[in-house]
mmCIF file of C-alpha atoms in Angstrom:
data_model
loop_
_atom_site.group_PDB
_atom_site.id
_atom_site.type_symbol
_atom_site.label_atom_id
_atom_site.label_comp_id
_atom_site.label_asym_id
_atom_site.label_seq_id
_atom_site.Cartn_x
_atom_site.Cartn_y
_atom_site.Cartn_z
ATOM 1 C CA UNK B 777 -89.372 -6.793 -51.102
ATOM 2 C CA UNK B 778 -85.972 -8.057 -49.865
ATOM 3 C CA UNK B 779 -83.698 -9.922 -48.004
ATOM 4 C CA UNK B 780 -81.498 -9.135 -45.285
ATOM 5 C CA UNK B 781 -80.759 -12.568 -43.755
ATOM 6 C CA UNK B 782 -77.339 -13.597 -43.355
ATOM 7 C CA UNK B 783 -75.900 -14.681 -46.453
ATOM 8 C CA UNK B 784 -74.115 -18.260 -45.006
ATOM 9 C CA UNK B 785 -77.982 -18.776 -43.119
ATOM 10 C CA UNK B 786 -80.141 -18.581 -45.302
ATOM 11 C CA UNK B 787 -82.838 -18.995 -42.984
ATOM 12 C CA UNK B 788 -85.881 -16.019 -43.553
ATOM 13 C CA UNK B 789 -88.196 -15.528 -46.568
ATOM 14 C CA UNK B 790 -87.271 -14.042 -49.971
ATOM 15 C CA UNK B 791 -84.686 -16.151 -51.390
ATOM 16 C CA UNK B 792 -83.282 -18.010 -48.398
ATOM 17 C CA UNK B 793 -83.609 -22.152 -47.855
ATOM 18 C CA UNK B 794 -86.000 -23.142 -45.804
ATOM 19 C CA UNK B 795 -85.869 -23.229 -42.265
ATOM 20 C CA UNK B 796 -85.881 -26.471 -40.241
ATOM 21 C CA UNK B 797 -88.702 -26.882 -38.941
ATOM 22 C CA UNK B 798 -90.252 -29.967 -40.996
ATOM 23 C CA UNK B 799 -93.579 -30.207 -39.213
ATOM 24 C CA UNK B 800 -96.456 -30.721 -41.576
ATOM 25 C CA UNK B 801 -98.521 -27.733 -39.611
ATOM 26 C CA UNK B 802 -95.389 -25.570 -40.828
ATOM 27 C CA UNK B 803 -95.094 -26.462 -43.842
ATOM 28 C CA UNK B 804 -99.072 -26.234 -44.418
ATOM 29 C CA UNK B 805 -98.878 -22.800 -43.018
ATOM 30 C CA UNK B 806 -96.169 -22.117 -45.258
ATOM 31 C CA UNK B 807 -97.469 -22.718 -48.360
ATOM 32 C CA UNK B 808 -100.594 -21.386 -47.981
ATOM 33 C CA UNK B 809 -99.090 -17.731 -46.575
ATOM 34 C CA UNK B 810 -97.012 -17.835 -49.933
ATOM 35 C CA UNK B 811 -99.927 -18.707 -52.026
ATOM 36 C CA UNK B 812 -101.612 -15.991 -50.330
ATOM 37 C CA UNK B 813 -98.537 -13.265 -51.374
ATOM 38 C CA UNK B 814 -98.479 -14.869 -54.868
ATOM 39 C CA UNK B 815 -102.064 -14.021 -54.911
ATOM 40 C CA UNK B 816 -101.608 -10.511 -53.996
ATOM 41 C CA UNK B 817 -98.940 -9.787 -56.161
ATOM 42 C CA UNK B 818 -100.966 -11.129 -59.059
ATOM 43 C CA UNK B 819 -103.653 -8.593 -58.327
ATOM 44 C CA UNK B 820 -101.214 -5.978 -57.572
ATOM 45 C CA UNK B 821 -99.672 -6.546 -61.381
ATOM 46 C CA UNK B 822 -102.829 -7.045 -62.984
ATOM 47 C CA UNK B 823 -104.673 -3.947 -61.558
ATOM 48 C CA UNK B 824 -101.200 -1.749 -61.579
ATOM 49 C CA UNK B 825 -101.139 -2.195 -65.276
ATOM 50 C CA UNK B 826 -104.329 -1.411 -66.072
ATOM 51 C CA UNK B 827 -104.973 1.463 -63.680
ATOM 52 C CA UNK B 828 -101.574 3.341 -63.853
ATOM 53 C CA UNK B 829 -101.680 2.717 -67.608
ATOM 54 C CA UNK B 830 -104.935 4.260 -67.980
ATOM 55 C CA UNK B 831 -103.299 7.243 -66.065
ATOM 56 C CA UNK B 832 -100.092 7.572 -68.230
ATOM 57 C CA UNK B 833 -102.342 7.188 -71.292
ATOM 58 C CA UNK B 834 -105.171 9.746 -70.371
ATOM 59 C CA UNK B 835 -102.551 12.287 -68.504
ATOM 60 C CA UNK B 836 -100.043 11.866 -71.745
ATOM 61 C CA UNK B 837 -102.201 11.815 -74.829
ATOM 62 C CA UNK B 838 -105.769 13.026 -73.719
ATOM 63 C CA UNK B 839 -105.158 15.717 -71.521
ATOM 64 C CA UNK B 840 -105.728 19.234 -73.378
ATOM 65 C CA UNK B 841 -104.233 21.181 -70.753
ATOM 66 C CA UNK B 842 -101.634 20.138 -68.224
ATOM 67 C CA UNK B 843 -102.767 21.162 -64.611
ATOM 68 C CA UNK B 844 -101.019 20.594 -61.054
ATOM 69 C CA UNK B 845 -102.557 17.324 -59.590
ATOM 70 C CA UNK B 846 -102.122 15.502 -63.603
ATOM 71 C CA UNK B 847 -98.811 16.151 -63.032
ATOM 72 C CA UNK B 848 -98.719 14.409 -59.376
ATOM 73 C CA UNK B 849 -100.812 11.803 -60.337
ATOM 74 C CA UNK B 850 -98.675 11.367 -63.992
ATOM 75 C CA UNK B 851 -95.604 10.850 -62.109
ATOM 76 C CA UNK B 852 -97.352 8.561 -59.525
ATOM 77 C CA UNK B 853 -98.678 6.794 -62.381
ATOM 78 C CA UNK B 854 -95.268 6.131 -63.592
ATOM 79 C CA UNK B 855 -93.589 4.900 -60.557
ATOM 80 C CA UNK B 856 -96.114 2.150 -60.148
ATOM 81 C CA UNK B 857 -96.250 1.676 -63.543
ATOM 82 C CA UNK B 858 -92.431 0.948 -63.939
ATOM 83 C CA UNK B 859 -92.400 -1.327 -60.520
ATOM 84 C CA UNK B 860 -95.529 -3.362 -62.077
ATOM 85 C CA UNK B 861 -92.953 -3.853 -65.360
ATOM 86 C CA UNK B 862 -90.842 -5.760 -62.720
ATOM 87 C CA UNK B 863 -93.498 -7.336 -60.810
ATOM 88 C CA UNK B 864 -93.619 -10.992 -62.572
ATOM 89 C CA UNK B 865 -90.439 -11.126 -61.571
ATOM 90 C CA UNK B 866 -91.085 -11.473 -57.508
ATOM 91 C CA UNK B 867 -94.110 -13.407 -58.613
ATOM 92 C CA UNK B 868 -92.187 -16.039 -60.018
ATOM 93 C CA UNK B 869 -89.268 -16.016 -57.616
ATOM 94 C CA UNK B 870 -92.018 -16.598 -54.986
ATOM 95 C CA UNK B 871 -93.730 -19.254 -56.856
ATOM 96 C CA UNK B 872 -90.535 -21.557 -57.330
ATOM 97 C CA UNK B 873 -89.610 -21.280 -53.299
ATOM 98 C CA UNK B 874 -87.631 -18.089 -53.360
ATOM 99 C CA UNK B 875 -85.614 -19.763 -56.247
ATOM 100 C CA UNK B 876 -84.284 -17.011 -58.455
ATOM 101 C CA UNK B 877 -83.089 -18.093 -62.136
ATOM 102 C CA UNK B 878 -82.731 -14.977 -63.376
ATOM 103 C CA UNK B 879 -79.293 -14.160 -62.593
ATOM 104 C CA UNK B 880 -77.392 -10.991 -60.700
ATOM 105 C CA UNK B 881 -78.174 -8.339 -63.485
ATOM 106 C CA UNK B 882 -82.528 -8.652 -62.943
ATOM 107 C CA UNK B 883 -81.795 -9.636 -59.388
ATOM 108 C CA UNK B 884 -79.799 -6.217 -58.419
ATOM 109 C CA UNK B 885 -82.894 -4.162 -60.880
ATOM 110 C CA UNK B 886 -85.520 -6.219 -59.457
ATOM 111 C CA UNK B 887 -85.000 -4.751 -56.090
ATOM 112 C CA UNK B 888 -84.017 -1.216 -57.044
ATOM 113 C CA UNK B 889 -86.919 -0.569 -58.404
ATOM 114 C CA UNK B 890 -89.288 -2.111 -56.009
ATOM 115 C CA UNK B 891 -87.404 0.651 -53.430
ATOM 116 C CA UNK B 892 -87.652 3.045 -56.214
ATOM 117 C CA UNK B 893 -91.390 2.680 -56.763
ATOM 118 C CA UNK B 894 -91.477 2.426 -52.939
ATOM 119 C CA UNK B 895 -89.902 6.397 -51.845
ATOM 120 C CA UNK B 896 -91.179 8.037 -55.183
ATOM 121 C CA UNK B 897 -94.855 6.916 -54.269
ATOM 122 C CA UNK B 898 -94.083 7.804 -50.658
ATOM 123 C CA UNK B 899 -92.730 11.161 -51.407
ATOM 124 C CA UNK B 900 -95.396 11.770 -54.404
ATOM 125 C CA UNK B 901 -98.108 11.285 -51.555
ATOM 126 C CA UNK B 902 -96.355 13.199 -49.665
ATOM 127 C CA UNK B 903 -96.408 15.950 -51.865
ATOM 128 C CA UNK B 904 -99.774 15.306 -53.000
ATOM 129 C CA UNK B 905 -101.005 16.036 -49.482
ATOM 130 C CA UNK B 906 -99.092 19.018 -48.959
ATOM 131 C CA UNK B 907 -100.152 20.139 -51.974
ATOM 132 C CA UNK B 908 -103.682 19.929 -50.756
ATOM 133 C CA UNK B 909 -103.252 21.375 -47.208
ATOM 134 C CA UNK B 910 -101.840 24.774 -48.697
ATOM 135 C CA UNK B 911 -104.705 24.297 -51.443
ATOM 136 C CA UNK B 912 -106.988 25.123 -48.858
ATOM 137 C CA UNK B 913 -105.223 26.854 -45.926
ATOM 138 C CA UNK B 914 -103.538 29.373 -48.590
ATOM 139 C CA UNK B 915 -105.873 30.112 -51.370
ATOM 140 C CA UNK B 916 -105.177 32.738 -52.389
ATOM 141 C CA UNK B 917 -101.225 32.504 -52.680
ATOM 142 C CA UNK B 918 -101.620 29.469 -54.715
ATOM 143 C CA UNK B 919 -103.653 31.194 -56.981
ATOM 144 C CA UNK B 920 -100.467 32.802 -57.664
ATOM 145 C CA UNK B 921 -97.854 30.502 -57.313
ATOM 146 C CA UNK B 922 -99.280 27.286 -57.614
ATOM 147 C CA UNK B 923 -98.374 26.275 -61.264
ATOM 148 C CA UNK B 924 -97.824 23.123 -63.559
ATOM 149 C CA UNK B 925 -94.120 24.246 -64.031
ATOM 150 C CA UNK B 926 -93.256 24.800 -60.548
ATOM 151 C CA UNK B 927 -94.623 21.467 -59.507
ATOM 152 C CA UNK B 928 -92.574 19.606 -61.870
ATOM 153 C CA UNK B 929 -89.792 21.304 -60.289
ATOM 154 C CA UNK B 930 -90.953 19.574 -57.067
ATOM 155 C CA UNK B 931 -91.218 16.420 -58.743
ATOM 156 C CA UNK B 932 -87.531 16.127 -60.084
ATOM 157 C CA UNK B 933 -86.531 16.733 -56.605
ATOM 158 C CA UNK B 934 -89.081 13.956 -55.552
ATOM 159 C CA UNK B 935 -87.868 11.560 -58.083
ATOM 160 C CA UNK B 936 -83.930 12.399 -57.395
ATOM 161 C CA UNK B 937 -84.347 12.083 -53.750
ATOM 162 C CA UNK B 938 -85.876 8.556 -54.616
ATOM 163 C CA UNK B 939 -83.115 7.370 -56.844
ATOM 164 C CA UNK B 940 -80.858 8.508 -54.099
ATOM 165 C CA UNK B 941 -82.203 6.163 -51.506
ATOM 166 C CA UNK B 942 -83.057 3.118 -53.970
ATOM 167 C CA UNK B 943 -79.151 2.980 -55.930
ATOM 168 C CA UNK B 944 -77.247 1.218 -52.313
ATOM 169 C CA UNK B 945 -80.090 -1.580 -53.078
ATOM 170 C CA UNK B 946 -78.804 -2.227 -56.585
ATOM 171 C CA UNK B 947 -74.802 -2.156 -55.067
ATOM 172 C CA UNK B 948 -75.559 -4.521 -52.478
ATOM 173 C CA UNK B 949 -78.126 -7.038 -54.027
ATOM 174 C CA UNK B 950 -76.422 -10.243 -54.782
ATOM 175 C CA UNK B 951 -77.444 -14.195 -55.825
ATOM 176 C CA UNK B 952 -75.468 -17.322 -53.715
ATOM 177 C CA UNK B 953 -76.227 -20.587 -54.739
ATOM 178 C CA UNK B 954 -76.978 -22.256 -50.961
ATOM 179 C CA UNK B 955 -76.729 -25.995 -49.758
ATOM 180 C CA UNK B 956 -80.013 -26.876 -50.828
ATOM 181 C CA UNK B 957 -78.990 -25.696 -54.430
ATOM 182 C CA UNK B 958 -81.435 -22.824 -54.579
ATOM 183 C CA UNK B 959 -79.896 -19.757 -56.236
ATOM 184 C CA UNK B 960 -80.675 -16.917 -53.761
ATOM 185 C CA UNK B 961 -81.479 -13.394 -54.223
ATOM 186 C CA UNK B 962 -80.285 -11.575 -51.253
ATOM 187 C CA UNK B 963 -78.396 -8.420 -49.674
ATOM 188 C CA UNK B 964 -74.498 -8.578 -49.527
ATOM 189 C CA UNK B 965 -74.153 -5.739 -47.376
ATOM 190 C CA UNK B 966 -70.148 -6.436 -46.461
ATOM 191 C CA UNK B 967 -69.836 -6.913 -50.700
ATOM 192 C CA UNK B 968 -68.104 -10.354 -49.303
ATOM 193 C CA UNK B 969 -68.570 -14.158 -50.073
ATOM 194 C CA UNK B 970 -66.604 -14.870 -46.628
ATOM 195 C CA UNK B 971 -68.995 -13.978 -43.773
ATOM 196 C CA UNK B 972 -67.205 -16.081 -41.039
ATOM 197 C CA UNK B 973 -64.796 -12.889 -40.306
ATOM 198 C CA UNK B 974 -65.433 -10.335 -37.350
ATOM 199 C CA UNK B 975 -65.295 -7.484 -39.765
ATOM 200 C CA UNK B 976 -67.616 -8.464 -42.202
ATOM 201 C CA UNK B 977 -70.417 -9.434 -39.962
ATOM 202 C CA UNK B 978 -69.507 -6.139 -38.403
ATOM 203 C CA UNK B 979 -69.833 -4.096 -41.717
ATOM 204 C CA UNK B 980 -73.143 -6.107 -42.164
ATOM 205 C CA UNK B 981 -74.619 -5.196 -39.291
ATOM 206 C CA UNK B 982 -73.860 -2.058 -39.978
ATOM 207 C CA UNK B 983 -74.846 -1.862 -42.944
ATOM 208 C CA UNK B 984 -78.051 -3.700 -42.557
ATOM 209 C CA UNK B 985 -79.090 -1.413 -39.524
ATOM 210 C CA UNK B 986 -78.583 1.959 -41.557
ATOM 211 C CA UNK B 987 -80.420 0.696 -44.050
ATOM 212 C CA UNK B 988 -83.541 -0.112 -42.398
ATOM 213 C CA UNK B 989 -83.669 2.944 -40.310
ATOM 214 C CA UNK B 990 -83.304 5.036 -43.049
ATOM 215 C CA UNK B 991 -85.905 3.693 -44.788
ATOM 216 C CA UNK B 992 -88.255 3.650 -41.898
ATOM 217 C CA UNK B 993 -87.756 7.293 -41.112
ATOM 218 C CA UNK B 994 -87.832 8.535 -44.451
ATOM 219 C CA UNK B 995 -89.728 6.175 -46.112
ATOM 220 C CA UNK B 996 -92.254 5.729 -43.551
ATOM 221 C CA UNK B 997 -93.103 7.657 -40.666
ATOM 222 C CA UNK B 998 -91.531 11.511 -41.577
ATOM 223 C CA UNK B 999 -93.627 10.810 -44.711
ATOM 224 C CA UNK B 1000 -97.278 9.212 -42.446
ATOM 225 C CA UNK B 1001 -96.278 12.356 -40.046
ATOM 226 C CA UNK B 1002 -96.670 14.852 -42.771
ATOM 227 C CA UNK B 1003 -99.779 13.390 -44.712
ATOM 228 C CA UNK B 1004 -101.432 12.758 -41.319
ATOM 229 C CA UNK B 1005 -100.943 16.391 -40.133
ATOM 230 C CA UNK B 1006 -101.361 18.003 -43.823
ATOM 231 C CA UNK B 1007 -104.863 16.224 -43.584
ATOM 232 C CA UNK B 1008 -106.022 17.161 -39.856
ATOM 233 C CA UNK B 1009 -105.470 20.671 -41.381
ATOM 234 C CA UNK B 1010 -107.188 20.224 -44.649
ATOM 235 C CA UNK B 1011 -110.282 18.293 -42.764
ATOM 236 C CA UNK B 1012 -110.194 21.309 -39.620
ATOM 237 C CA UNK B 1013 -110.594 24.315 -41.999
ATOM 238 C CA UNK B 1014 -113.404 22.660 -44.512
ATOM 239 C CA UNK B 1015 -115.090 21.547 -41.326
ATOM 240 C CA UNK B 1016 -114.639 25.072 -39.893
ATOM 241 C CA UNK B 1017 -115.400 26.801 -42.924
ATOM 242 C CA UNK B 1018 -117.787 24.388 -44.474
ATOM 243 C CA UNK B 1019 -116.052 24.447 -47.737
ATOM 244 C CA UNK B 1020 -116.507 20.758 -48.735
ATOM 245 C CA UNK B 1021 -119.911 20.182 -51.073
ATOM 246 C CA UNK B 1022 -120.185 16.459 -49.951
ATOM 247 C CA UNK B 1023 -118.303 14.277 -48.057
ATOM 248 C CA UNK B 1024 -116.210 12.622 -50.988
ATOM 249 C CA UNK B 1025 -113.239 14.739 -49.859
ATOM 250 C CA UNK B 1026 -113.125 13.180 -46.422
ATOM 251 C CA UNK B 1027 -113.782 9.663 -47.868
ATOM 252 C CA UNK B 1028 -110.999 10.150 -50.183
ATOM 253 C CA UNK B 1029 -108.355 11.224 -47.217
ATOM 254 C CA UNK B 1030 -109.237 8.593 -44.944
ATOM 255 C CA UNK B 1031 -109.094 5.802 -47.440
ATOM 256 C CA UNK B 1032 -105.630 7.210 -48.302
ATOM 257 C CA UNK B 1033 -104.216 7.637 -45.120
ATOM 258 C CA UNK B 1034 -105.751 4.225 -43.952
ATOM 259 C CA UNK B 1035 -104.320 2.287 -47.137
ATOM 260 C CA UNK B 1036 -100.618 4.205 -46.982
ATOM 261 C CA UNK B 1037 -99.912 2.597 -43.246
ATOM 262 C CA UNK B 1038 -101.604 -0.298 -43.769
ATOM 263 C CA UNK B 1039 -99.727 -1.324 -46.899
ATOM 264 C CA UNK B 1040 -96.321 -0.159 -45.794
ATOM 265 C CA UNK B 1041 -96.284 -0.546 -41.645
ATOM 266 C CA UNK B 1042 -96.237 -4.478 -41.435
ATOM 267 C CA UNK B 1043 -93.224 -4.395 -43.715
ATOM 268 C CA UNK B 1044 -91.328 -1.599 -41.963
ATOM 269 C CA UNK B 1045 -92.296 -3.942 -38.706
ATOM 270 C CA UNK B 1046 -91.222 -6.982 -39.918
ATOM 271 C CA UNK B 1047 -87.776 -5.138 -40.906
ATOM 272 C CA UNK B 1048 -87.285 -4.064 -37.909
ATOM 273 C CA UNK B 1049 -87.931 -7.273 -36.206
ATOM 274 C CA UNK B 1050 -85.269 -8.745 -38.539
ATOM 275 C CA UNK B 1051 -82.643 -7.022 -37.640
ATOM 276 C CA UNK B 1052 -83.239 -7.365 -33.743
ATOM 277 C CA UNK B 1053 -81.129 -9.552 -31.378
ATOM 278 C CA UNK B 1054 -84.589 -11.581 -30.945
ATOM 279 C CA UNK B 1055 -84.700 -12.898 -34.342
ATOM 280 C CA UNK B 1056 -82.353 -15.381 -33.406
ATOM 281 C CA UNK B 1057 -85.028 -16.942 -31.768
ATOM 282 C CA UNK B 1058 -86.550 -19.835 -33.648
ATOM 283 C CA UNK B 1059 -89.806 -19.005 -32.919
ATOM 284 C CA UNK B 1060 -89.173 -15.367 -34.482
ATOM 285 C CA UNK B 1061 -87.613 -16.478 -37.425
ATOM 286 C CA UNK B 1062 -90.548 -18.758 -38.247
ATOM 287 C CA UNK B 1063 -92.384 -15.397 -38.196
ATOM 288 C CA UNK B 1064 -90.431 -12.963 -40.026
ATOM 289 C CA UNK B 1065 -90.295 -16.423 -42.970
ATOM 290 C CA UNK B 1066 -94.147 -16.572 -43.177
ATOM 291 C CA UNK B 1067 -94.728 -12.893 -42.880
ATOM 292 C CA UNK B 1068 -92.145 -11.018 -44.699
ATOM 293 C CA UNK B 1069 -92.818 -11.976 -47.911
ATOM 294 C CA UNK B 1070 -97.014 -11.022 -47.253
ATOM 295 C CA UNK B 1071 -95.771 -7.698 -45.799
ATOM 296 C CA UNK B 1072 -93.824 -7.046 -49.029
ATOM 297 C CA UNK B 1073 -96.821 -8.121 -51.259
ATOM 298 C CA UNK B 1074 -98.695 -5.530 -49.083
ATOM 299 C CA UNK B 1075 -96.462 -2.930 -49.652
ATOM 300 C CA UNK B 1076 -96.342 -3.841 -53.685
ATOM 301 C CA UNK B 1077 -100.610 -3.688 -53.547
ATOM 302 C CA UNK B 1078 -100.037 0.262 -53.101
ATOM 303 C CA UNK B 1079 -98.857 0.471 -56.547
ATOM 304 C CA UNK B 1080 -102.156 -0.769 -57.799
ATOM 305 C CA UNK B 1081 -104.575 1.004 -55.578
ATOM 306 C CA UNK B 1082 -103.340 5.057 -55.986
ATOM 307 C CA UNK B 1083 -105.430 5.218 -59.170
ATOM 308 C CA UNK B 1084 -108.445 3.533 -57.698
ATOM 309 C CA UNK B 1085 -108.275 6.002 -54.576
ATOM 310 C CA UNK B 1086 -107.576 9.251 -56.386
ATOM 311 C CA UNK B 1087 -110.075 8.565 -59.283
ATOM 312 C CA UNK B 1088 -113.309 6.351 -58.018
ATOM 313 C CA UNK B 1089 -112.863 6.673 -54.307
ATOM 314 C CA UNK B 1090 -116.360 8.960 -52.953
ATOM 315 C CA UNK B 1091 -118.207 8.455 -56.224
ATOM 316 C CA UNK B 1092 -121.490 8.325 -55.760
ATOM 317 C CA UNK B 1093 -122.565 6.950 -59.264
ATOM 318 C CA UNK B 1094 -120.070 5.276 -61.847
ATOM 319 C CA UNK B 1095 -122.588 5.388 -65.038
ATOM 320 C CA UNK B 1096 -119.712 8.345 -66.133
ATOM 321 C CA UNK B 1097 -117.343 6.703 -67.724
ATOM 322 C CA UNK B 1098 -113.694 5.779 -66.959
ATOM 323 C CA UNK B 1099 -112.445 8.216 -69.139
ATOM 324 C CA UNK B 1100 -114.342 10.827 -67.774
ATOM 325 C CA UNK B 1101 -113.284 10.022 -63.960
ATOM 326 C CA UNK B 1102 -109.799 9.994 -64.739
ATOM 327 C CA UNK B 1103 -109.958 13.734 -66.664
ATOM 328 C CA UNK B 1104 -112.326 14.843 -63.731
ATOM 329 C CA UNK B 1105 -109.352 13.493 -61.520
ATOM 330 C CA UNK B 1106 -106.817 15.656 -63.112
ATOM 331 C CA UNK B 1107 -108.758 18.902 -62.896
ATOM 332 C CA UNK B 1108 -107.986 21.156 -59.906
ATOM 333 C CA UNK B 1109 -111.503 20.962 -59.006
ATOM 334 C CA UNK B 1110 -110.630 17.615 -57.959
ATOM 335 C CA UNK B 1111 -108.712 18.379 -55.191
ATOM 336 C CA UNK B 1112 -111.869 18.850 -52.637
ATOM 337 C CA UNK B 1113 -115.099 18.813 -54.312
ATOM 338 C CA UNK B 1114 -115.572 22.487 -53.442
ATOM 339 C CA UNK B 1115 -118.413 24.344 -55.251
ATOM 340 C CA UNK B 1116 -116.704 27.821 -56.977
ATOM 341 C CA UNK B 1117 -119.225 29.672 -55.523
ATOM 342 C CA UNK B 1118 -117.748 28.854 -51.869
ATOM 343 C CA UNK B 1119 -113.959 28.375 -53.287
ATOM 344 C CA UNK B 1120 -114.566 31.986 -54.694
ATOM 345 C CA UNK B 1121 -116.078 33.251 -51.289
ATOM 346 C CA UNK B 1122 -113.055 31.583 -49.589
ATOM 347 C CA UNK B 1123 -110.502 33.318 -51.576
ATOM 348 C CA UNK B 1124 -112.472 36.773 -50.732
ATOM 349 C CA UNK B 1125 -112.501 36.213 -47.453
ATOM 350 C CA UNK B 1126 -108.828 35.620 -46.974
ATOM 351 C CA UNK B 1127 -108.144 38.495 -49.451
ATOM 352 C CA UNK B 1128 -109.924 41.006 -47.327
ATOM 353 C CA UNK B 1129 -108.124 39.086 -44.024
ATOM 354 C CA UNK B 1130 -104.729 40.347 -45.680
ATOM 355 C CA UNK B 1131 -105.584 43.602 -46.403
#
């Protein structure tokens, strides 16, 4: 997704030369770890196209009435959608040894959206899970105030929060043309072409260490604390109450709980990692080379599977067809399987409870 090495090193994946260890294990290991991201990302864009198209087409021109979770899953749809757009890009940059050709312009967008499509799907989910945690804890006020134009409201917030976050990635992306003549695609946090200066190492440093700890507060574990509790809370009360029909609603949260940490926690760790004291160590930085760019093809494989896990995930029978899942996605009965009989008996119960 990027790369923070030091601009006069060069040394870790995404853009930078390689590192000097010429051992044929290495470089075995090497290639086949990048074949294995280039592989990824291929799925990524071919199944984010598809399934977040399907989304924006169904939720945009088929969709009769606009309800709450089209409009979360529109907006999620369009997040990945745009970052796929973009995708072919990284593909090809990985493909030609972190060689980037397309100048400073794609390399600066090329990033900003990747972090774009990253905290909008982060805070969508988010959403989407608090969204379904008051669904069921507070019935009966969402009844009243649970309504296609408020949540838009909350999704302008979502999405300005998200450009927020993602516009210091298009200021500080930058291409250097290193020794090996490979044009790198990297992060000039001190703005500078001089790094052998106190200060600007200092600013980068700086710089560098905001940046990551920012984005692994906010973009990671506030937003895995609140889906993980909004969930306990959601799976408690239909346990308690026996509200759930099947068991497709507790397929549906595990699987997306599961697949948010394990797409974006190896790529939060390896950032950390990078900007340690330890990554000076040889050892480490043949590491954070071969596993940096498979975290980031990790983290770019969310963008593909949202529609998969909000639409098929806990079907029992697929002769329906895709058209049909998708518009049975977007309806509110959607959100937990939940026969009306016991939704209605639900919302009784915690009407006479406030009385």
């Amino acid at each position: 997704m990027e790369n923070t090495s030091w601009p006069p090193d060069f040394t870790l994946g995404h853009g930078n030369a390689t590192l000097s260890y010429e051992s044929a294990h290495f470089a075995v290991l090497q290639r086949g770890m990048h074949l294995l991201s280039i592989g990824i990302y291929g799925m990524a864009c071919f199944l984010g196209v598809i399934g977040n198209g399907l989304v924006l087409w169904i939720a945009g021109f088929r969709m009769k009435r606009r309800t709450v979770s089209a409009v979360w899953l529109l907006n999620l749809a369009a997040a990945d959608f745009v970052f796929t757009f973009f995708l072919p890009l990284s593909i090809a940059y990985t493909a030609l040894g972190f060689h980037w050709p397309f100048g400073r312009l794609l390399c600066k967008l090329n990033s900003a959206a990747a972090f774009l499509n990253m905290f909008a799907s982060v805070f969508l989910l988010t959403v989407i899970s608090v969204d379904r945690c008051v669904s069921v804890v507070w019935p009966v006020w969402c009844r009243n105030h649970r309504t296609p134009r408020a949540a838009c409201g909350v999704v302008v917030v979502a999405w300005v929060a998200a450009f927020a976050l993602s516009s210091p990635y298009f200021v500080f992306r930058d291409i250097a043309l290193t020794s090996h003549n490979i044009t790198s695609c990297y992060n000039n946090f001190a703005l500078s072409d001089n790094y052998d200066t106190a200060e600007a190492r200092r600013l980068y440093q700086m710089r560098h260490r905001a940046m990551v700890v920012t984005r692994f507060l906010l973009g990671f574990v506030l937003p895995f604390a609140a889906i993980s509790i909004c969930y306990s809370f959601v799976v408690s009360r239909l346990k308690r109450r026996r509200l759930a029909k099947s068991s497709k609603p507790f397929r549906i949260i595990i699987a997306v709980t599961a697949s948010f940490f394990l797409c974006y926690f190896p790529y939060h760790v390896f950032s950390l990692l990078e900007m340690t004291k330890a990554s000076a160590s040889p050892r480490l930085k043949m590491a954070l080379y071969l596993g940096i760019p498979l975290a980031s093809s990790l983290a770019f494989f969310n963008s593909c599977i949202n529609p998969i896990l909000y639409v098929f995930v806990g079907q029992k029978r697929f002769r329906q067809s895709v058209l049909a899942a998708f518009e049975g996605a977007f309806g509110e009965d959607f959100l937990f399987s939940l026969s009306s009989k016991r939704k209605s008996r639900s919302i009784s119960q915690a009407e006479i409870q406030m009385t």
